[in-house]
Amino acid sequence: NKLKEKVTYHKFNNGKFGSTWNSQHSLLPVFKEKITDSRIEVPEFVLNGRAKQTDLISASFVSFKLIISTRLKDLIDANHYEGIQFFKTALHCRDGTIMEYCILNPFGFRNEYIDFSQSIIKCRPPHPESVSFLKVADRDEYNCLYENGKKERRIYIIDEPQLYTDKINEDFFLLEGVAGGIGYYVSEAFKNEITEAGCTGIAFSEI
């Protein structure tokens, strides 16, 4: 299946913390790492204001994790992607009902799918007004820029990733270092499956 879509999502919900950032076993501060702590503390969430209950909810304050319905979780899980974990949580709705949801924890990425020589890299220095764009020869050059950028407080973002479509043999995968931090990518076939299942709160951008 030809890869055609990048998943984007809405940001309109708030969290009700069943754990805190300072707790030794909190899920909240874990960032792009596989969680092995059997005592992990998982927060619950509350719909904010006039927000609608949807299958995909952004939770940017939870280290790039996503809050998803069990329906969407089952669809993603059927792809057997090894770079994600699911943790059960609860979504508290305004009418008092509590729905079972899941937190998606991302930790495995497929940046080997990126053709770095054809991609656009954005350099974001400490002063955003001086953003610049550049090209790199390969992944090694980008990784070198990225590591050196940490020392100089410069962030190098893969702003327009071009993919080796002939290397992609899965319907769902993640990229890191792209605009937004983490990119969720699906094939056109999987996009149609998600759409036909009636999942809400999701937007797809063709690539």
mmCIF file with all atom_site columns, C-alpha atoms in Angstrom:
data_model
loop_
_atom_site.group_PDB
_atom_site.id
_atom_site.type_symbol
_atom_site.label_atom_id
_atom_site.label_alt_id
_atom_site.label_comp_id
_atom_site.label_asym_id
_atom_site.label_entity_id
_atom_site.label_seq_id
_atom_site.pdbx_PDB_ins_code
_atom_site.Cartn_x
_atom_site.Cartn_y
_atom_site.Cartn_z
_atom_site.occupancy
_atom_site.B_iso_or_equiv
_atom_site.pdbx_formal_charge
_atom_site.auth_seq_id
_atom_site.auth_comp_id
_atom_site.auth_asym_id
_atom_site.auth_atom_id
_atom_site.pdbx_PDB_model_num
ATOM 1   C CA . ASN A 1 1   ? 0.000   0.000  0.000  1.00 0.00 ? 1   ASN A CA 1
ATOM 2   C CA . LYS A 1 2   ? 1.384   3.385  -0.991 1.00 0.00 ? 2   LYS A CA 1
ATOM 3   C CA . LEU A 1 3   ? 2.003   5.705  1.915  1.00 0.00 ? 3   LEU A CA 1
ATOM 4   C CA . LYS A 1 4   ? 0.004   8.871  1.397  1.00 0.00 ? 4   LYS A CA 1
ATOM 5   C CA . GLU A 1 5   ? -1.014  10.428 4.680  1.00 0.00 ? 5   GLU A CA 1
ATOM 6   C CA . LYS A 1 6   ? 0.380   12.051 7.803  1.00 0.00 ? 6   LYS A CA 1
ATOM 7   C CA . VAL A 1 7   ? -1.933  12.068 10.820 1.00 0.00 ? 7   VAL A CA 1
ATOM 8   C CA . THR A 1 8   ? -2.601  15.346 12.587 1.00 0.00 ? 8   THR A CA 1
ATOM 9   C CA . TYR A 1 9   ? -4.855  15.945 15.572 1.00 0.00 ? 9   TYR A CA 1
ATOM 10  C CA . HIS A 1 10  ? -6.673  18.531 17.611 1.00 0.00 ? 10  HIS A CA 1
ATOM 11  C CA . LYS A 1 11  ? -5.479  20.216 20.815 1.00 0.00 ? 11  LYS A CA 1
ATOM 12  C CA . PHE A 1 12  ? -8.469  21.070 22.954 1.00 0.00 ? 12  PHE A CA 1
ATOM 13  C CA . ASN A 1 13  ? -8.472  18.907 26.060 1.00 0.00 ? 13  ASN A CA 1
ATOM 14  C CA . ASN A 1 14  ? -7.132  19.157 29.570 1.00 0.00 ? 14  ASN A CA 1
ATOM 15  C CA . GLY A 1 15  ? -5.767  16.584 31.995 1.00 0.00 ? 15  GLY A CA 1
ATOM 16  C CA . LYS A 1 16  ? -6.782  15.433 35.427 1.00 0.00 ? 16  LYS A CA 1
ATOM 17  C CA . PHE A 1 17  ? -3.618  14.051 36.959 1.00 0.00 ? 17  PHE A CA 1
ATOM 18  C CA . GLY A 1 18  ? -3.749  10.775 38.848 1.00 0.00 ? 18  GLY A CA 1
ATOM 19  C CA . SER A 1 19  ? 0.028   11.107 39.133 1.00 0.00 ? 19  SER A CA 1
ATOM 20  C CA . THR A 1 20  ? 2.420   14.035 39.226 1.00 0.00 ? 20  THR A CA 1
ATOM 21  C CA . TRP A 1 21  ? 5.583   14.974 37.355 1.00 0.00 ? 21  TRP A CA 1
ATOM 22  C CA . ASN A 1 22  ? 7.578   14.588 40.559 1.00 0.00 ? 22  ASN A CA 1
ATOM 23  C CA . SER A 1 23  ? 6.523   11.030 41.304 1.00 0.00 ? 23  SER A CA 1
ATOM 24  C CA . GLN A 1 24  ? 9.221   8.415  40.774 1.00 0.00 ? 24  GLN A CA 1
ATOM 25  C CA . HIS A 1 25  ? 6.794   6.203  38.843 1.00 0.00 ? 25  HIS A CA 1
ATOM 26  C CA . SER A 1 26  ? 4.918   8.862  36.878 1.00 0.00 ? 26  SER A CA 1
ATOM 27  C CA . LEU A 1 27  ? 4.207   8.226  33.208 1.00 0.00 ? 27  LEU A CA 1
ATOM 28  C CA . LEU A 1 28  ? 4.124   11.967 32.502 1.00 0.00 ? 28  LEU A CA 1
ATOM 29  C CA . PRO A 1 29  ? 7.826   12.836 32.090 1.00 0.00 ? 29  PRO A CA 1
ATOM 30  C CA . VAL A 1 30  ? 8.777   9.700  30.115 1.00 0.00 ? 30  VAL A CA 1
ATOM 31  C CA . PHE A 1 31  ? 9.861   10.962 26.684 1.00 0.00 ? 31  PHE A CA 1
ATOM 32  C CA . LYS A 1 32  ? 10.337  8.663  23.674 1.00 0.00 ? 32  LYS A CA 1
ATOM 33  C CA . GLU A 1 33  ? 11.324  5.713  25.853 1.00 0.00 ? 33  GLU A CA 1
ATOM 34  C CA . LYS A 1 34  ? 9.820   2.275  26.339 1.00 0.00 ? 34  LYS A CA 1
ATOM 35  C CA . ILE A 1 35  ? 8.209   2.022  29.766 1.00 0.00 ? 35  ILE A CA 1
ATOM 36  C CA . THR A 1 36  ? 9.157   -1.068 31.764 1.00 0.00 ? 36  THR A CA 1
ATOM 37  C CA . ASP A 1 37  ? 8.151   0.094  35.265 1.00 0.00 ? 37  ASP A CA 1
ATOM 38  C CA . SER A 1 38  ? 5.349   -2.222 36.434 1.00 0.00 ? 38  SER A CA 1
ATOM 39  C CA . ARG A 1 39  ? 4.302   0.439  38.981 1.00 0.00 ? 39  ARG A CA 1
ATOM 40  C CA . ILE A 1 40  ? 3.844   3.181  36.388 1.00 0.00 ? 40  ILE A CA 1
ATOM 41  C CA . GLU A 1 41  ? 1.296   5.815  37.442 1.00 0.00 ? 41  GLU A CA 1
ATOM 42  C CA . VAL A 1 42  ? -1.154  6.737  34.688 1.00 0.00 ? 42  VAL A CA 1
ATOM 43  C CA . PRO A 1 43  ? -3.136  10.028 34.749 1.00 0.00 ? 43  PRO A CA 1
ATOM 44  C CA . GLU A 1 44  ? -6.811  10.383 33.887 1.00 0.00 ? 44  GLU A CA 1
ATOM 45  C CA . PHE A 1 45  ? -8.267  13.152 31.712 1.00 0.00 ? 45  PHE A CA 1
ATOM 46  C CA . VAL A 1 46  ? -11.184 15.571 31.743 1.00 0.00 ? 46  VAL A CA 1
ATOM 47  C CA . LEU A 1 47  ? -12.840 17.114 28.694 1.00 0.00 ? 47  LEU A CA 1
ATOM 48  C CA . ASN A 1 48  ? -12.105 20.814 28.699 1.00 0.00 ? 48  ASN A CA 1
ATOM 49  C CA . GLY A 1 49  ? -14.786 23.473 28.167 1.00 0.00 ? 49  GLY A CA 1
ATOM 50  C CA . ARG A 1 50  ? -16.959 22.799 25.114 1.00 0.00 ? 50  ARG A CA 1
ATOM 51  C CA . ALA A 1 51  ? -14.642 20.163 23.638 1.00 0.00 ? 51  ALA A CA 1
ATOM 52  C CA . LYS A 1 52  ? -16.218 17.178 21.934 1.00 0.00 ? 52  LYS A CA 1
ATOM 53  C CA . GLN A 1 53  ? -15.394 13.621 22.806 1.00 0.00 ? 53  GLN A CA 1
ATOM 54  C CA . THR A 1 54  ? -13.357 12.242 19.896 1.00 0.00 ? 54  THR A CA 1
ATOM 55  C CA . ASP A 1 55  ? -11.315 9.128  19.207 1.00 0.00 ? 55  ASP A CA 1
ATOM 56  C CA . LEU A 1 56  ? -8.021  11.041 19.083 1.00 0.00 ? 56  LEU A CA 1
ATOM 57  C CA . ILE A 1 57  ? -7.143  13.708 21.603 1.00 0.00 ? 57  ILE A CA 1
ATOM 58  C CA . SER A 1 58  ? -3.875  15.600 21.802 1.00 0.00 ? 58  SER A CA 1
ATOM 59  C CA . ALA A 1 59  ? -2.136  15.730 25.150 1.00 0.00 ? 59  ALA A CA 1
ATOM 60  C CA . SER A 1 60  ? 0.968   17.748 24.420 1.00 0.00 ? 60  SER A CA 1
ATOM 61  C CA . PHE A 1 61  ? 1.649   18.173 28.147 1.00 0.00 ? 61  PHE A CA 1
ATOM 62  C CA . VAL A 1 62  ? 2.213   14.393 28.385 1.00 0.00 ? 62  VAL A CA 1
ATOM 63  C CA . SER A 1 63  ? 5.541   14.332 26.487 1.00 0.00 ? 63  SER A CA 1
ATOM 64  C CA . PHE A 1 64  ? 4.114   13.842 22.976 1.00 0.00 ? 64  PHE A CA 1
ATOM 65  C CA . LYS A 1 65  ? 1.877   10.955 23.998 1.00 0.00 ? 65  LYS A CA 1
ATOM 66  C CA . LEU A 1 66  ? -1.618  10.667 22.525 1.00 0.00 ? 66  LEU A CA 1
ATOM 67  C CA . ILE A 1 67  ? -4.930  9.971  24.214 1.00 0.00 ? 67  ILE A CA 1
ATOM 68  C CA . ILE A 1 68  ? -7.002  7.638  22.033 1.00 0.00 ? 68  ILE A CA 1
ATOM 69  C CA . SER A 1 69  ? -10.229 5.674  22.253 1.00 0.00 ? 69  SER A CA 1
ATOM 70  C CA . THR A 1 70  ? -10.196 1.903  22.560 1.00 0.00 ? 70  THR A CA 1
ATOM 71  C CA . ARG A 1 71  ? -11.679 1.752  19.042 1.00 0.00 ? 71  ARG A CA 1
ATOM 72  C CA . LEU A 1 72  ? -8.726  3.600  17.529 1.00 0.00 ? 72  LEU A CA 1
ATOM 73  C CA . LYS A 1 73  ? -6.292  1.701  19.749 1.00 0.00 ? 73  LYS A CA 1
ATOM 74  C CA . ASP A 1 74  ? -7.558  -1.620 18.388 1.00 0.00 ? 74  ASP A CA 1
ATOM 75  C CA . LEU A 1 75  ? -7.110  -0.452 14.789 1.00 0.00 ? 75  LEU A CA 1
ATOM 76  C CA . ILE A 1 76  ? -3.537  0.715  15.427 1.00 0.00 ? 76  ILE A CA 1
ATOM 77  C CA . ASP A 1 77  ? -2.679  -2.357 17.478 1.00 0.00 ? 77  ASP A CA 1
ATOM 78  C CA . ALA A 1 78  ? -3.707  -4.624 14.580 1.00 0.00 ? 78  ALA A CA 1
ATOM 79  C CA . ASN A 1 79  ? -0.671  -3.300 12.663 1.00 0.00 ? 79  ASN A CA 1
ATOM 80  C CA . HIS A 1 80  ? 1.697   -4.838 15.271 1.00 0.00 ? 80  HIS A CA 1
ATOM 81  C CA . TYR A 1 81  ? 3.980   -1.793 15.222 1.00 0.00 ? 81  TYR A CA 1
ATOM 82  C CA . GLU A 1 82  ? 6.721   -2.472 17.764 1.00 0.00 ? 82  GLU A CA 1
ATOM 83  C CA . GLY A 1 83  ? 7.549   1.154  18.629 1.00 0.00 ? 83  GLY A CA 1
ATOM 84  C CA . ILE A 1 84  ? 4.480   2.021  20.711 1.00 0.00 ? 84  ILE A CA 1
ATOM 85  C CA . GLN A 1 85  ? 2.856   1.046  24.003 1.00 0.00 ? 85  GLN A CA 1
ATOM 86  C CA . PHE A 1 86  ? -0.698  1.460  25.280 1.00 0.00 ? 86  PHE A CA 1
ATOM 87  C CA . PHE A 1 87  ? -1.748  2.247  28.846 1.00 0.00 ? 87  PHE A CA 1
ATOM 88  C CA . LYS A 1 88  ? -5.372  2.232  29.964 1.00 0.00 ? 88  LYS A CA 1
ATOM 89  C CA . THR A 1 89  ? -6.749  5.514  31.273 1.00 0.00 ? 89  THR A CA 1
ATOM 90  C CA . ALA A 1 90  ? -10.123 7.197  31.741 1.00 0.00 ? 90  ALA A CA 1
ATOM 91  C CA . LEU A 1 91  ? -11.753 10.164 30.036 1.00 0.00 ? 91  LEU A CA 1
ATOM 92  C CA . HIS A 1 92  ? -14.155 12.082 32.280 1.00 0.00 ? 92  HIS A CA 1
ATOM 93  C CA . CYS A 1 93  ? -16.958 13.624 30.209 1.00 0.00 ? 93  CYS A CA 1
ATOM 94  C CA . ARG A 1 94  ? -18.958 16.708 31.134 1.00 0.00 ? 94  ARG A CA 1
ATOM 95  C CA . ASP A 1 95  ? -22.124 14.717 31.814 1.00 0.00 ? 95  ASP A CA 1
ATOM 96  C CA . GLY A 1 96  ? -20.316 12.706 34.459 1.00 0.00 ? 96  GLY A CA 1
ATOM 97  C CA . THR A 1 97  ? -19.746 9.576  32.388 1.00 0.00 ? 97  THR A CA 1
ATOM 98  C CA . ILE A 1 98  ? -16.321 7.989  32.413 1.00 0.00 ? 98  ILE A CA 1
ATOM 99  C CA . MET A 1 99  ? -15.066 6.413  29.196 1.00 0.00 ? 99  MET A CA 1
ATOM 100 C CA . GLU A 1 100 ? -12.207 3.959  28.839 1.00 0.00 ? 100 GLU A CA 1
ATOM 101 C CA . TYR A 1 101 ? -9.375  5.451  26.773 1.00 0.00 ? 101 TYR A CA 1
ATOM 102 C CA . CYS A 1 102 ? -5.700  4.667  26.221 1.00 0.00 ? 102 CYS A CA 1
ATOM 103 C CA . ILE A 1 103 ? -2.454  6.604  26.316 1.00 0.00 ? 103 ILE A CA 1
ATOM 104 C CA . LEU A 1 104 ? -0.198  5.858  23.358 1.00 0.00 ? 104 LEU A CA 1
ATOM 105 C CA . ASN A 1 105 ? 3.472   6.023  24.349 1.00 0.00 ? 105 ASN A CA 1
ATOM 106 C CA . PRO A 1 106 ? 5.797   6.315  21.305 1.00 0.00 ? 106 PRO A CA 1
ATOM 107 C CA . PHE A 1 107 ? 9.383   5.075  21.530 1.00 0.00 ? 107 PHE A CA 1
ATOM 108 C CA . GLY A 1 108 ? 10.333  3.458  18.190 1.00 0.00 ? 108 GLY A CA 1
ATOM 109 C CA . PHE A 1 109 ? 10.826  5.446  14.987 1.00 0.00 ? 109 PHE A CA 1
ATOM 110 C CA . ARG A 1 110 ? 11.500  4.738  11.313 1.00 0.00 ? 110 ARG A CA 1
ATOM 111 C CA . ASN A 1 111 ? 13.772  7.623  10.338 1.00 0.00 ? 111 ASN A CA 1
ATOM 112 C CA . GLU A 1 112 ? 15.602  5.246  8.009  1.00 0.00 ? 112 GLU A CA 1
ATOM 113 C CA . TYR A 1 113 ? 12.647  5.819  5.669  1.00 0.00 ? 113 TYR A CA 1
ATOM 114 C CA . ILE A 1 114 ? 13.665  9.478  5.207  1.00 0.00 ? 114 ILE A CA 1
ATOM 115 C CA . ASP A 1 115 ? 15.656  10.541 2.158  1.00 0.00 ? 115 ASP A CA 1
ATOM 116 C CA . PHE A 1 116 ? 17.616  13.255 3.946  1.00 0.00 ? 116 PHE A CA 1
ATOM 117 C CA . SER A 1 117 ? 19.323  14.482 0.762  1.00 0.00 ? 117 SER A CA 1
ATOM 118 C CA . GLN A 1 118 ? 15.921  15.491 -0.647 1.00 0.00 ? 118 GLN A CA 1
ATOM 119 C CA . SER A 1 119 ? 14.390  16.802 2.593  1.00 0.00 ? 119 SER A CA 1
ATOM 120 C CA . ILE A 1 120 ? 14.251  20.367 3.891  1.00 0.00 ? 120 ILE A CA 1
ATOM 121 C CA . ILE A 1 121 ? 15.849  20.984 7.287  1.00 0.00 ? 121 ILE A CA 1
ATOM 122 C CA . LYS A 1 122 ? 14.783  23.953 9.403  1.00 0.00 ? 122 LYS A CA 1
ATOM 123 C CA . CYS A 1 123 ? 17.271  25.506 11.816 1.00 0.00 ? 123 CYS A CA 1
ATOM 124 C CA . ARG A 1 124 ? 15.555  27.212 14.742 1.00 0.00 ? 124 ARG A CA 1
ATOM 125 C CA . PRO A 1 125 ? 18.074  29.187 16.839 1.00 0.00 ? 125 PRO A CA 1
ATOM 126 C CA . PRO A 1 126 ? 17.380  30.719 20.267 1.00 0.00 ? 126 PRO A CA 1
ATOM 127 C CA . HIS A 1 127 ? 15.953  33.766 18.475 1.00 0.00 ? 127 HIS A CA 1
ATOM 128 C CA . PRO A 1 128 ? 13.050  32.492 16.307 1.00 0.00 ? 128 PRO A CA 1
ATOM 129 C CA . GLU A 1 129 ? 13.166  35.520 13.990 1.00 0.00 ? 129 GLU A CA 1
ATOM 130 C CA . SER A 1 130 ? 16.372  34.167 12.438 1.00 0.00 ? 130 SER A CA 1
ATOM 131 C CA . VAL A 1 131 ? 15.022  30.778 11.306 1.00 0.00 ? 131 VAL A CA 1
ATOM 132 C CA . SER A 1 132 ? 16.853  29.368 8.293  1.00 0.00 ? 132 SER A CA 1
ATOM 133 C CA . PHE A 1 133 ? 16.521  26.391 5.960  1.00 0.00 ? 133 PHE A CA 1
ATOM 134 C CA . LEU A 1 134 ? 19.220  24.107 4.651  1.00 0.00 ? 134 LEU A CA 1
ATOM 135 C CA . LYS A 1 135 ? 19.959  20.802 2.934  1.00 0.00 ? 135 LYS A CA 1
ATOM 136 C CA . VAL A 1 136 ? 22.052  17.876 4.169  1.00 0.00 ? 136 VAL A CA 1
ATOM 137 C CA . ALA A 1 137 ? 23.732  15.053 2.289  1.00 0.00 ? 137 ALA A CA 1
ATOM 138 C CA . ASP A 1 138 ? 22.489  12.179 4.433  1.00 0.00 ? 138 ASP A CA 1
ATOM 139 C CA . ARG A 1 139 ? 21.217  11.044 7.817  1.00 0.00 ? 139 ARG A CA 1
ATOM 140 C CA . ASP A 1 140 ? 24.675  11.130 9.394  1.00 0.00 ? 140 ASP A CA 1
ATOM 141 C CA . GLU A 1 141 ? 25.096  14.803 8.534  1.00 0.00 ? 141 GLU A CA 1
ATOM 142 C CA . TYR A 1 142 ? 21.684  15.601 9.981  1.00 0.00 ? 142 TYR A CA 1
ATOM 143 C CA . ASN A 1 143 ? 22.447  13.681 13.191 1.00 0.00 ? 143 ASN A CA 1
ATOM 144 C CA . CYS A 1 144 ? 25.711  15.597 13.553 1.00 0.00 ? 144 CYS A CA 1
ATOM 145 C CA . LEU A 1 145 ? 23.892  18.915 13.135 1.00 0.00 ? 145 LEU A CA 1
ATOM 146 C CA . TYR A 1 146 ? 21.254  17.839 15.640 1.00 0.00 ? 146 TYR A CA 1
ATOM 147 C CA . GLU A 1 147 ? 23.775  16.843 18.316 1.00 0.00 ? 147 GLU A CA 1
ATOM 148 C CA . ASN A 1 148 ? 25.892  19.970 17.835 1.00 0.00 ? 148 ASN A CA 1
ATOM 149 C CA . GLY A 1 149 ? 22.744  22.071 17.884 1.00 0.00 ? 149 GLY A CA 1
ATOM 150 C CA . LYS A 1 150 ? 22.022  20.965 21.439 1.00 0.00 ? 150 LYS A CA 1
ATOM 151 C CA . LYS A 1 151 ? 25.215  22.666 22.578 1.00 0.00 ? 151 LYS A CA 1
ATOM 152 C CA . GLU A 1 152 ? 24.327  25.877 20.732 1.00 0.00 ? 152 GLU A CA 1
ATOM 153 C CA . ARG A 1 153 ? 20.622  25.845 21.646 1.00 0.00 ? 153 ARG A CA 1
ATOM 154 C CA . ARG A 1 154 ? 19.734  25.369 17.992 1.00 0.00 ? 154 ARG A CA 1
ATOM 155 C CA . ILE A 1 155 ? 16.991  22.955 16.993 1.00 0.00 ? 155 ILE A CA 1
ATOM 156 C CA . TYR A 1 156 ? 17.216  21.197 13.630 1.00 0.00 ? 156 TYR A CA 1
ATOM 157 C CA . ILE A 1 157 ? 13.826  20.038 12.409 1.00 0.00 ? 157 ILE A CA 1
ATOM 158 C CA . ILE A 1 158 ? 13.115  17.791 9.435  1.00 0.00 ? 158 ILE A CA 1
ATOM 159 C CA . ASP A 1 159 ? 10.582  20.289 8.154  1.00 0.00 ? 159 ASP A CA 1
ATOM 160 C CA . GLU A 1 160 ? 9.669   18.596 4.874  1.00 0.00 ? 160 GLU A CA 1
ATOM 161 C CA . PRO A 1 161 ? 10.696  14.933 5.060  1.00 0.00 ? 161 PRO A CA 1
ATOM 162 C CA . GLN A 1 162 ? 10.886  13.121 1.730  1.00 0.00 ? 162 GLN A CA 1
ATOM 163 C CA . LEU A 1 163 ? 10.486  9.364  2.050  1.00 0.00 ? 163 LEU A CA 1
ATOM 164 C CA . TYR A 1 164 ? 11.950  6.307  0.356  1.00 0.00 ? 164 TYR A CA 1
ATOM 165 C CA . THR A 1 165 ? 8.523   4.912  -0.483 1.00 0.00 ? 165 THR A CA 1
ATOM 166 C CA . ASP A 1 166 ? 10.026  1.723  -1.923 1.00 0.00 ? 166 ASP A CA 1
ATOM 167 C CA . LYS A 1 167 ? 11.497  0.885  1.513  1.00 0.00 ? 167 LYS A CA 1
ATOM 168 C CA . ILE A 1 168 ? 8.211   1.208  3.392  1.00 0.00 ? 168 ILE A CA 1
ATOM 169 C CA . ASN A 1 169 ? 6.488   -2.119 3.997  1.00 0.00 ? 169 ASN A CA 1
ATOM 170 C CA . GLU A 1 170 ? 4.064   -1.209 6.783  1.00 0.00 ? 170 GLU A CA 1
ATOM 171 C CA . ASP A 1 171 ? 0.791   0.698  7.002  1.00 0.00 ? 171 ASP A CA 1
ATOM 172 C CA . PHE A 1 172 ? 1.615   2.644  10.161 1.00 0.00 ? 172 PHE A CA 1
ATOM 173 C CA . PHE A 1 173 ? 4.859   4.093  11.479 1.00 0.00 ? 173 PHE A CA 1
ATOM 174 C CA . LEU A 1 174 ? 6.390   7.040  13.350 1.00 0.00 ? 174 LEU A CA 1
ATOM 175 C CA . LEU A 1 175 ? 9.102   9.575  12.549 1.00 0.00 ? 175 LEU A CA 1
ATOM 176 C CA . GLU A 1 176 ? 10.952  11.729 15.081 1.00 0.00 ? 176 GLU A CA 1
ATOM 177 C CA . GLY A 1 177 ? 12.562  15.125 14.642 1.00 0.00 ? 177 GLY A CA 1
ATOM 178 C CA . VAL A 1 178 ? 9.862   16.333 12.254 1.00 0.00 ? 178 VAL A CA 1
ATOM 179 C CA . ALA A 1 179 ? 7.633   19.402 12.635 1.00 0.00 ? 179 ALA A CA 1
ATOM 180 C CA . GLY A 1 180 ? 5.596   18.909 15.794 1.00 0.00 ? 180 GLY A CA 1
ATOM 181 C CA . GLY A 1 181 ? 8.229   16.601 17.285 1.00 0.00 ? 181 GLY A CA 1
ATOM 182 C CA . ILE A 1 182 ? 6.750   13.244 16.287 1.00 0.00 ? 182 ILE A CA 1
ATOM 183 C CA . GLY A 1 183 ? 4.966   12.360 13.037 1.00 0.00 ? 183 GLY A CA 1
ATOM 184 C CA . TYR A 1 184 ? 2.400   9.579  12.722 1.00 0.00 ? 184 TYR A CA 1
ATOM 185 C CA . TYR A 1 185 ? 2.169   8.188  9.184  1.00 0.00 ? 185 TYR A CA 1
ATOM 186 C CA . VAL A 1 186 ? -0.355  5.812  7.655  1.00 0.00 ? 186 VAL A CA 1
ATOM 187 C CA . SER A 1 187 ? -0.900  4.211  4.273  1.00 0.00 ? 187 SER A CA 1
ATOM 188 C CA . GLU A 1 188 ? -3.903  5.212  2.219  1.00 0.00 ? 188 GLU A CA 1
ATOM 189 C CA . ALA A 1 189 ? -5.421  1.786  2.944  1.00 0.00 ? 189 ALA A CA 1
ATOM 190 C CA . PHE A 1 190 ? -5.098  2.256  6.712  1.00 0.00 ? 190 PHE A CA 1
ATOM 191 C CA . LYS A 1 191 ? -6.404  5.808  6.454  1.00 0.00 ? 191 LYS A CA 1
ATOM 192 C CA . ASN A 1 192 ? -9.525  4.433  4.739  1.00 0.00 ? 192 ASN A CA 1
ATOM 193 C CA . GLU A 1 193 ? -9.887  1.797  7.446  1.00 0.00 ? 193 GLU A CA 1
ATOM 194 C CA . ILE A 1 194 ? -9.769  4.469  10.165 1.00 0.00 ? 194 ILE A CA 1
ATOM 195 C CA . THR A 1 195 ? -12.246 6.649  8.287  1.00 0.00 ? 195 THR A CA 1
ATOM 196 C CA . GLU A 1 196 ? -14.668 3.795  7.608  1.00 0.00 ? 196 GLU A CA 1
ATOM 197 C CA . ALA A 1 197 ? -14.578 2.838  11.294 1.00 0.00 ? 197 ALA A CA 1
ATOM 198 C CA . GLY A 1 198 ? -15.958 6.311  12.056 1.00 0.00 ? 198 GLY A CA 1
ATOM 199 C CA . CYS A 1 199 ? -12.997 7.520  14.123 1.00 0.00 ? 199 CYS A CA 1
ATOM 200 C CA . THR A 1 200 ? -13.194 11.233 14.914 1.00 0.00 ? 200 THR A CA 1
ATOM 201 C CA . GLY A 1 201 ? -10.784 14.023 15.868 1.00 0.00 ? 201 GLY A CA 1
ATOM 202 C CA . ILE A 1 202 ? -8.269  13.052 13.169 1.00 0.00 ? 202 ILE A CA 1
ATOM 203 C CA . ALA A 1 203 ? -7.039  14.982 10.129 1.00 0.00 ? 203 ALA A CA 1
ATOM 204 C CA . PHE A 1 204 ? -4.869  13.508 7.381  1.00 0.00 ? 204 PHE A CA 1
ATOM 205 C CA . SER A 1 205 ? -2.356  15.471 5.309  1.00 0.00 ? 205 SER A CA 1
ATOM 206 C CA . GLU A 1 206 ? -1.345  13.906 2.006  1.00 0.00 ? 206 GLU A CA 1
ATOM 207 C CA . ILE A 1 207 ? 2.374   13.582 1.356  1.00 0.00 ? 207 ILE A CA 1
#
